[in-house]
PDB file of N, CA and C in Angstrom:
ATOM      1  N   MET A   1      -5.927 -16.032 -21.997  1.00 83.00           N
ATOM      2  CA  MET A   1      -5.286 -15.660 -20.770  1.00 83.00           C
ATOM      3  C   MET A   1      -4.861 -16.949 -19.935  1.00 83.00           C
ATOM      4  N   THR A   2      -3.720 -16.975 -19.351  1.00 93.00           N
ATOM      5  CA  THR A   2      -3.329 -18.171 -18.509  1.00 93.00           C
ATOM      6  C   THR A   2      -3.946 -18.107 -17.012  1.00 93.00           C
ATOM      7  N   ALA A   3      -3.900 -19.220 -16.565  1.00 95.00           N
ATOM      8  CA  ALA A   3      -4.198 -19.364 -14.977  1.00 95.00           C
ATOM      9  C   ALA A   3      -3.524 -18.600 -14.071  1.00 95.00           C
ATOM     10  N   LEU A   4      -2.084 -18.457 -14.474  1.00 95.00           N
ATOM     11  CA  LEU A   4      -1.647 -17.551 -13.483  1.00 95.00           C
ATOM     12  C   LEU A   4      -1.866 -16.031 -13.584  1.00 95.00           C
ATOM     13  N   GLN A   5      -2.242 -15.532 -14.946  1.00 96.00           N
ATOM     14  CA  GLN A   5      -2.695 -14.392 -14.893  1.00 96.00           C
ATOM     15  C   GLN A   5      -4.306 -14.162 -14.178  1.00 96.00           C
ATOM     16  N   ASP A   6      -5.045 -15.114 -14.338  1.00 96.00           N
ATOM     17  CA  ASP A   6      -6.211 -15.036 -13.614  1.00 96.00           C
ATOM     18  C   ASP A   6      -6.049 -14.922 -12.245  1.00 96.00           C
ATOM     19  N   VAL A   7      -5.216 -15.766 -11.614  1.00 97.00           N
ATOM     20  CA  VAL A   7      -5.014 -15.621 -10.234  1.00 97.00           C
ATOM     21  C   VAL A   7      -4.506 -14.407  -9.731  1.00 97.00           C
ATOM     22  N   VAL A   8      -3.595 -13.742 -10.400  1.00 97.00           N
ATOM     23  CA  VAL A   8      -2.887 -12.562 -10.078  1.00 97.00           C
ATOM     24  C   VAL A   8      -4.063 -11.395 -10.091  1.00 97.00           C
ATOM     25  N   LEU A   9      -4.987 -11.526 -11.188  1.00 97.00           N
ATOM     26  CA  LEU A   9      -6.101 -10.533 -11.163  1.00 97.00           C
ATOM     27  C   LEU A   9      -6.979 -10.821 -10.046  1.00 97.00           C
ATOM     28  N   VAL A  10      -7.095 -12.083  -9.407  1.00 97.00           N
ATOM     29  CA  VAL A  10      -7.999 -12.063  -8.371  1.00 97.00           C
ATOM     30  C   VAL A  10      -7.322 -11.673  -7.278  1.00 97.00           C
ATOM     31  N   VAL A  11      -6.017 -11.824  -7.078  1.00 97.00           N
ATOM     32  CA  VAL A  11      -5.270 -11.132  -5.825  1.00 97.00           C
ATOM     33  C   VAL A  11      -5.343  -9.703  -6.078  1.00 97.00           C
ATOM     34  N   VAL A  12      -5.226  -9.131  -7.028  1.00 97.00           N
ATOM     35  CA  VAL A  12      -5.303  -7.747  -7.016  1.00 97.00           C
ATOM     36  C   VAL A  12      -6.462  -7.211  -6.505  1.00 97.00           C
ATOM     37  N   ALA A  13      -7.504  -8.107  -7.202  1.00 97.00           N
ATOM     38  CA  ALA A  13      -8.898  -7.429  -6.884  1.00 97.00           C
ATOM     39  C   ALA A  13      -9.198  -7.745  -5.040  1.00 97.00           C
ATOM     40  N   LEU A  14      -8.622  -8.568  -4.818  1.00 97.00           N
ATOM     41  CA  LEU A  14      -8.852  -8.677  -3.254  1.00 97.00           C
ATOM     42  C   LEU A  14      -8.074  -7.747  -2.544  1.00 97.00           C
ATOM     43  N   ALA A  15      -6.770  -7.336  -2.888  1.00 96.00           N
ATOM     44  CA  ALA A  15      -5.836  -6.573  -2.390  1.00 96.00           C
ATOM     45  C   ALA A  15      -6.595  -4.970  -2.480  1.00 96.00           C
ATOM     46  N   GLY A  16      -6.994  -4.777  -3.270  1.00 95.00           N
ATOM     47  CA  GLY A  16      -7.634  -3.348  -3.713  1.00 95.00           C
ATOM     48  C   GLY A  16      -9.077  -3.378  -2.820  1.00 95.00           C
ATOM     49  N   THR A  17      -9.592  -4.486  -2.693  1.00 97.00           N
ATOM     50  CA  THR A  17     -10.937  -4.443  -1.828  1.00 97.00           C
ATOM     51  C   THR A  17     -10.623  -4.096  -0.363  1.00 97.00           C
ATOM     52  N   ALA A  18      -9.416  -4.984   0.127  1.00 96.00           N
ATOM     53  CA  ALA A  18      -9.072  -4.969   1.365  1.00 96.00           C
ATOM     54  C   ALA A  18      -8.515  -3.445   1.713  1.00 96.00           C
ATOM     55  N   THR A  19      -7.820  -3.049   0.686  1.00 94.00           N
ATOM     56  CA  THR A  19      -7.203  -1.545   0.864  1.00 94.00           C
ATOM     57  C   THR A  19      -8.451  -0.581   1.061  1.00 94.00           C
ATOM     58  N   VAL A  20      -9.471  -0.714   0.449  1.00 94.00           N
ATOM     59  CA  VAL A  20     -10.732   0.090   0.750  1.00 94.00           C
ATOM     60  C   VAL A  20     -11.475  -0.102   1.993  1.00 94.00           C
ATOM     61  N   THR A  21     -11.595  -1.315   2.295  1.00 96.00           N
ATOM     62  CA  THR A  21     -12.329  -1.540   3.410  1.00 96.00           C
ATOM     63  C   THR A  21     -11.803  -1.239   4.997  1.00 96.00           C
ATOM     64  N   VAL A  22     -10.265  -1.642   4.877  1.00 95.00           N
ATOM     65  CA  VAL A  22      -9.792  -1.250   6.051  1.00 95.00           C
ATOM     66  C   VAL A  22     -10.003   0.391   6.562  1.00 95.00           C
ATOM     67  N   ARG A  23     -10.347   0.618   7.670  1.00 94.00           N
ATOM     68  CA  ARG A  23     -10.558   1.983   8.172  1.00 94.00           C
ATOM     69  C   ARG A  23      -9.526   2.469   8.986  1.00 94.00           C
ATOM     70  N   GLU A  24      -8.626   1.695   9.831  1.00 93.00           N
ATOM     71  CA  GLU A  24      -7.432   2.278  10.487  1.00 93.00           C
ATOM     72  C   GLU A  24      -6.463   2.575   9.519  1.00 93.00           C
ATOM     73  N   PRO A  25      -5.938   4.080   9.880  1.00 90.00           N
ATOM     74  CA  PRO A  25      -4.679   4.553   8.944  1.00 90.00           C
ATOM     75  C   PRO A  25      -3.479   3.683   8.909  1.00 90.00           C
ATOM     76  N   LEU A  26      -2.981   3.329  10.023  1.00 89.00           N
ATOM     77  CA  LEU A  26      -1.978   2.384   9.711  1.00 89.00           C
ATOM     78  C   LEU A  26      -1.977   1.093   9.233  1.00 89.00           C
ATOM     79  N   ARG A  27      -2.971   0.612   9.624  1.00 92.00           N
ATOM     80  CA  ARG A  27      -3.195  -0.819   8.811  1.00 92.00           C
ATOM     81  C   ARG A  27      -3.433  -0.524   7.287  1.00 92.00           C
ATOM     82  N   GLN A  28      -4.257   0.518   6.870  1.00 92.00           N
ATOM     83  CA  GLN A  28      -4.360   0.789   5.633  1.00 92.00           C
ATOM     84  C   GLN A  28      -3.107   0.982   4.777  1.00 92.00           C
ATOM     85  N   ALA A  29      -2.245   1.770   5.438  1.00 90.00           N
ATOM     86  CA  ALA A  29      -0.863   2.010   4.669  1.00 90.00           C
ATOM     87  C   ALA A  29      -0.120   0.776   4.276  1.00 90.00           C
ATOM     88  N   VAL A  30      -0.337  -0.471   5.495  1.00 91.00           N
ATOM     89  CA  VAL A  30       0.264  -1.522   5.337  1.00 91.00           C
ATOM     90  C   VAL A  30      -0.470  -2.438   4.394  1.00 91.00           C
ATOM     91  N   VAL A  31      -1.683  -2.363   4.106  1.00 93.00           N
ATOM     92  CA  VAL A  31      -2.447  -3.182   3.082  1.00 93.00           C
ATOM     93  C   VAL A  31      -2.264  -2.417   1.772  1.00 93.00           C
ATOM     94  N   ALA A  32      -2.202  -1.309   1.796  1.00 92.00           N
ATOM     95  CA  ALA A  32      -1.735  -0.618   0.546  1.00 92.00           C
ATOM     96  C   ALA A  32      -0.636  -0.975  -0.278  1.00 92.00           C
ATOM     97  N   GLY A  33       0.447  -1.133   0.869  1.00 91.00           N
ATOM     98  CA  GLY A  33       1.705  -1.500   0.374  1.00 91.00           C
ATOM     99  C   GLY A  33       1.534  -2.850  -0.270  1.00 91.00           C
ATOM    100  N   PHE A  34       0.740  -3.771   0.241  1.00 94.00           N
ATOM    101  CA  PHE A  34       0.634  -5.101  -0.263  1.00 94.00           C
ATOM    102  C   PHE A  34      -0.153  -4.974  -1.473  1.00 94.00           C
ATOM    103  N   PHE A  35      -0.948  -4.166  -1.588  1.00 94.00           N
ATOM    104  CA  PHE A  35      -1.632  -3.671  -2.925  1.00 94.00           C
ATOM    105  C   PHE A  35      -0.781  -3.388  -4.172  1.00 94.00           C
ATOM    106  N   GLY A  36       0.208  -2.529  -3.618  1.00 93.00           N
ATOM    107  CA  GLY A  36       1.240  -2.222  -4.827  1.00 93.00           C
ATOM    108  C   GLY A  36       2.190  -3.379  -4.975  1.00 93.00           C
ATOM    109  N   LEU A  37       2.465  -4.189  -4.177  1.00 94.00           N
ATOM    110  CA  LEU A  37       3.432  -5.375  -4.343  1.00 94.00           C
ATOM    111  C   LEU A  37       2.476  -6.341  -5.648  1.00 94.00           C
ATOM    112  N   ALA A  38       1.152  -6.401  -5.274  1.00 95.00           N
ATOM    113  CA  ALA A  38       0.343  -7.209  -6.093  1.00 95.00           C
ATOM    114  C   ALA A  38       0.199  -6.593  -7.400  1.00 95.00           C
ATOM    115  N   LEU A  39       0.018  -5.502  -7.513  1.00 95.00           N
ATOM    116  CA  LEU A  39      -0.079  -4.692  -8.886  1.00 95.00           C
ATOM    117  C   LEU A  39       1.417  -4.842  -9.647  1.00 95.00           C
ATOM    118  N   SER A  40       2.464  -5.016  -8.898  1.00 95.00           N
ATOM    119  CA  SER A  40       3.822  -5.015  -9.443  1.00 95.00           C
ATOM    120  C   SER A  40       3.906  -6.593 -10.110  1.00 95.00           C
ATOM    121  N   VAL A  41       3.427  -7.363  -9.329  1.00 95.00           N
ATOM    122  CA  VAL A  41       3.362  -8.720  -9.722  1.00 95.00           C
ATOM    123  C   VAL A  41       2.485  -8.909 -11.135  1.00 95.00           C
ATOM    124  N   LEU A  42       1.379  -8.186 -10.884  1.00 96.00           N
ATOM    125  CA  LEU A  42       0.345  -8.250 -12.223  1.00 96.00           C
ATOM    126  C   LEU A  42       1.092  -7.567 -13.301  1.00 96.00           C
ATOM    127  N   PHE A  43       1.743  -6.593 -13.291  1.00 96.00           N
ATOM    128  CA  PHE A  43       2.488  -5.870 -14.415  1.00 96.00           C
ATOM    129  C   PHE A  43       3.611  -6.986 -15.088  1.00 96.00           C
ATOM    130  N   PHE A  44       4.202  -7.789 -14.138  1.00 95.00           N
ATOM    131  CA  PHE A  44       5.341  -8.450 -14.361  1.00 95.00           C
ATOM    132  C   PHE A  44       4.683  -9.638 -15.205  1.00 95.00           C
ATOM    133  N   VAL A  45       3.607 -10.228 -14.829  1.00 96.00           N
ATOM    134  CA  VAL A  45       3.037 -11.205 -15.409  1.00 96.00           C
ATOM    135  C   VAL A  45       2.504 -11.011 -16.745  1.00 96.00           C
ATOM    136  N   PHE A  46       2.017  -9.753 -16.921  1.00 95.00           N
ATOM    137  CA  PHE A  46       1.353  -9.366 -18.379  1.00 95.00           C
ATOM    138  C   PHE A  46       2.532  -8.702 -19.230  1.00 95.00           C
ATOM    139  N   GLY A  47       3.732  -9.064 -18.859  1.00 95.00           N
ATOM    140  CA  GLY A  47       4.882  -8.594 -19.641  1.00 95.00           C
ATOM    141  C   GLY A  47       5.252  -7.160 -19.633  1.00 95.00           C
ATOM    142  N   ALA A  48       5.338  -6.412 -18.489  1.00 95.00           N
ATOM    143  CA  ALA A  48       5.770  -5.059 -18.406  1.00 95.00           C
ATOM    144  C   ALA A  48       6.646  -5.166 -17.339  1.00 95.00           C
ATOM    145  N   PRO A  49       7.895  -5.614 -17.363  1.00 95.00           N
ATOM    146  CA  PRO A  49       8.906  -5.648 -16.257  1.00 95.00           C
ATOM    147  C   PRO A  49       9.209  -4.133 -15.879  1.00 95.00           C
ATOM    148  N   ASP A  50       9.497  -3.271 -16.548  1.00 95.00           N
ATOM    149  CA  ASP A  50       9.945  -1.948 -16.531  1.00 95.00           C
ATOM    150  C   ASP A  50       8.797  -1.475 -15.635  1.00 95.00           C
ATOM    151  N   VAL A  51       7.659  -1.455 -15.733  1.00 94.00           N
ATOM    152  CA  VAL A  51       6.733  -0.841 -15.077  1.00 94.00           C
ATOM    153  C   VAL A  51       6.231  -1.482 -13.779  1.00 94.00           C
ATOM    154  N   ALA A  52       6.591  -2.958 -13.795  1.00 95.00           N
ATOM    155  CA  ALA A  52       6.726  -3.343 -12.335  1.00 95.00           C
ATOM    156  C   ALA A  52       7.839  -3.165 -11.460  1.00 95.00           C
ATOM    157  N   LEU A  53       8.983  -2.782 -11.856  1.00 94.00           N
ATOM    158  CA  LEU A  53       9.874  -2.321 -11.174  1.00 94.00           C
ATOM    159  C   LEU A  53       9.612  -0.826 -10.386  1.00 94.00           C
ATOM    160  N   SER A  54       8.977  -0.104 -11.434  1.00 94.00           N
ATOM    161  CA  SER A  54       8.554   1.322 -10.987  1.00 94.00           C
ATOM    162  C   SER A  54       7.476   1.296  -9.978  1.00 94.00           C
ATOM    163  N   GLU A  55       6.647   0.201  -9.980  1.00 92.00           N
ATOM    164  CA  GLU A  55       5.358   0.047  -9.164  1.00 92.00           C
ATOM    165  C   GLU A  55       5.904  -0.196  -7.753  1.00 92.00           C
ATOM    166  N   ILE A  56       6.948  -1.351  -7.890  1.00 92.00           N
ATOM    167  CA  ILE A  56       7.633  -1.693  -6.610  1.00 92.00           C
ATOM    168  C   ILE A  56       8.192  -0.487  -5.681  1.00 92.00           C
ATOM    169  N   VAL A  57       8.884   0.366  -6.569  1.00 93.00           N
ATOM    170  CA  VAL A  57       9.358   1.323  -5.807  1.00 93.00           C
ATOM    171  C   VAL A  57       8.514   2.030  -5.256  1.00 93.00           C
ATOM    172  N   VAL A  58       7.454   2.775  -6.174  1.00 93.00           N
ATOM    173  CA  VAL A  58       6.570   3.773  -5.849  1.00 93.00           C
ATOM    174  C   VAL A  58       5.495   3.157  -4.733  1.00 93.00           C
ATOM    175  N   ALA A  59       4.710   2.223  -5.318  1.00 90.00           N
ATOM    176  CA  ALA A  59       3.314   2.004  -4.583  1.00 90.00           C
ATOM    177  C   ALA A  59       3.788   0.864  -3.422  1.00 90.00           C
ATOM    178  N   ALA A  60       4.733   0.216  -3.464  1.00 85.00           N
ATOM    179  CA  ALA A  60       5.123  -0.888  -2.472  1.00 85.00           C
ATOM    180  C   ALA A  60       6.108  -0.313  -1.380  1.00 85.00           C
ATOM    181  N   VAL A  61       6.660   0.925  -1.812  1.00 89.00           N
ATOM    182  CA  VAL A  61       7.749   1.297  -0.700  1.00 89.00           C
ATOM    183  C   VAL A  61       7.587   2.603  -0.600  1.00 89.00           C
ATOM    184  N   ALA A  62       7.579   3.762  -1.428  1.00 93.00           N
ATOM    185  CA  ALA A  62       7.786   4.920  -1.200  1.00 93.00           C
ATOM    186  C   ALA A  62       6.180   5.549  -0.498  1.00 93.00           C
ATOM    187  N   VAL A  63       5.259   5.176  -0.961  1.00 92.00           N
ATOM    188  CA  VAL A  63       4.003   5.813  -0.675  1.00 92.00           C
ATOM    189  C   VAL A  63       3.534   5.389   0.879  1.00 92.00           C
ATOM    190  N   PRO A  64       3.540   3.882   0.959  1.00 89.00           N
ATOM    191  CA  PRO A  64       3.429   3.509   2.445  1.00 89.00           C
ATOM    192  C   PRO A  64       4.429   3.890   3.409  1.00 89.00           C
ATOM    193  N   LEU A  65       5.729   4.261   2.863  1.00 91.00           N
ATOM    194  CA  LEU A  65       6.723   4.884   3.980  1.00 91.00           C
ATOM    195  C   LEU A  65       6.193   6.265   4.316  1.00 91.00           C
ATOM    196  N   MET A  66       5.791   7.036   3.230  1.00 94.00           N
ATOM    197  CA  MET A  66       5.387   8.369   3.455  1.00 94.00           C
ATOM    198  C   MET A  66       4.170   8.483   4.312  1.00 94.00           C
ATOM    199  N   VAL A  67       3.214   7.763   4.036  1.00 92.00           N
ATOM    200  CA  VAL A  67       2.061   7.526   5.026  1.00 92.00           C
ATOM    201  C   VAL A  67       2.141   7.311   6.417  1.00 92.00           C
ATOM    202  N   LEU A  68       3.240   6.277   6.637  1.00 91.00           N
ATOM    203  CA  LEU A  68       3.653   6.105   7.689  1.00 91.00           C
ATOM    204  C   LEU A  68       4.219   7.061   8.551  1.00 91.00           C
ATOM    205  N   LEU A  69       5.288   7.710   7.909  1.00 93.00           N
ATOM    206  CA  LEU A  69       5.899   8.775   8.350  1.00 93.00           C
ATOM    207  C   LEU A  69       4.994  10.003   8.774  1.00 93.00           C
ATOM    208  N   ALA A  70       4.151  10.315   8.088  1.00 93.00           N
ATOM    209  CA  ALA A  70       3.142  11.409   8.284  1.00 93.00           C
ATOM    210  C   ALA A  70       2.227  10.885   9.458  1.00 93.00           C
ATOM    211  N   LEU A  71       1.825   9.519   9.659  1.00 91.00           N
ATOM    212  CA  LEU A  71       1.076   9.280  10.707  1.00 91.00           C
ATOM    213  C   LEU A  71       1.882   9.446  12.056  1.00 91.00           C
ATOM    214  N   ALA A  72       2.982   9.176  12.015  1.00 91.00           N
ATOM    215  CA  ALA A  72       4.092   9.404  13.044  1.00 91.00           C
ATOM    216  C   ALA A  72       4.220  10.696  13.453  1.00 91.00           C
ATOM    217  N   LYS A  73       4.187  11.541  12.635  1.00 91.00           N
ATOM    218  CA  LYS A  73       4.372  13.036  12.810  1.00 91.00           C
ATOM    219  C   LYS A  73       3.241  13.674  13.466  1.00 91.00           C
ATOM    220  N   ILE A  74       1.905  13.199  12.907  1.00 90.00           N
ATOM    221  CA  ILE A  74       0.784  13.433  13.414  1.00 90.00           C
ATOM    222  C   ILE A  74       0.510  13.008  14.946  1.00 90.00           C
ATOM    223  N   ALA A  75       0.982  11.761  14.885  1.00 86.00           N
ATOM    224  CA  ALA A  75       1.045  11.496  16.479  1.00 86.00           C
ATOM    225  C   ALA A  75       1.694  11.928  17.675  1.00 86.00           C
ATOM    226  N   GLU A  76       3.069  12.550  17.111  1.00 86.00           N
ATOM    227  CA  GLU A  76       3.936  13.134  17.839  1.00 86.00           C
ATOM    228  C   GLU A  76       3.470  14.605  18.093  1.00 86.00           C
ATOM    229  N   THR A  77       2.696  15.123  17.054  1.00 83.00           N
ATOM    230  CA  THR A  77       1.963  16.559  17.403  1.00 83.00           C
ATOM    231  C   THR A  77       1.177  16.483  18.338  1.00 83.00           C
ATOM    232  N   ASP A  78      -0.032  15.589  18.390  1.00 76.00           N
ATOM    233  CA  ASP A  78      -0.840  15.162  19.374  1.00 76.00           C
ATOM    234  C   ASP A  78      -0.495  15.178  20.535  1.00 76.00           C
ATOM    235  N   VAL A  79       0.842  14.377  20.964  1.00 78.00           N
ATOM    236  CA  VAL A  79       1.398  14.181  22.160  1.00 78.00           C
ATOM    237  C   VAL A  79       1.773  15.468  22.700  1.00 78.00           C
ATOM    238  N   ASP A  80       2.386  16.363  21.868  1.00 74.00           N
ATOM    239  CA  ASP A  80       2.924  17.518  22.131  1.00 74.00           C
ATOM    240  C   ASP A  80       1.931  18.508  22.554  1.00 74.00           C
ATOM    241  N   GLU A  81       0.772  18.500  21.832  1.00 76.00           N
ATOM    242  CA  GLU A  81      -0.345  19.497  22.096  1.00 76.00           C
ATOM    243  C   GLU A  81      -0.842  18.913  23.581  1.00 76.00           C
ATOM    244  N   GLU A  82      -0.961  17.541  23.721  1.00 76.00           N
ATOM    245  CA  GLU A  82      -1.614  17.247  25.186  1.00 76.00           C
ATOM    246  C   GLU A  82      -0.639  17.770  26.240  1.00 76.00           C
ATOM    247  N   ASP A  83       0.850  17.567  26.258  1.00 75.00           N
ATOM    248  CA  ASP A  83       1.501  17.998  27.147  1.00 75.00           C
ATOM    249  C   ASP A  83       1.537  19.560  27.493  1.00 75.00           C
ATOM    250  N   ASP A  84       1.391  20.447  26.248  1.00 73.00           N
ATOM    251  CA  ASP A  84       1.163  21.746  26.365  1.00 73.00           C
ATOM    252  C   ASP A  84      -0.039  22.369  27.102  1.00 73.00           C
ATOM    253  N   GLY A  85      -1.185  21.494  26.864  1.00 65.00           N
ATOM    254  CA  GLY A  85      -2.563  21.767  27.548  1.00 65.00           C
ATOM    255  C   GLY A  85      -2.402  21.341  28.858  1.00 65.00           C
ATOM    256  N   ALA A  86      -1.695  20.484  29.617  1.00 58.00           N
ATOM    257  CA  ALA A  86      -1.695  19.973  30.810  1.00 58.00           C
ATOM    258  C   ALA A  86      -1.150  20.875  31.943  1.00 58.00           C
TER     259      ALA A  86
END
């Protein structure tokens, strides 16, 4: 294994650990996006550029975007319920 592969494996391990340890959902979605980006770099370094491109689209863009949209919808619903109760 090369030094670049070692570095990328450490970055992926740190990003995965950070994703699990962050407790606030908004920040966790952002950290999960960075984790997906780190995984895509890992796949590219290990010689799977097609998987890396798929990982960028799915894990680094689509999933965090869906989570952020869901969190925004939940916050909007909470505000509407508070307005109706007042």
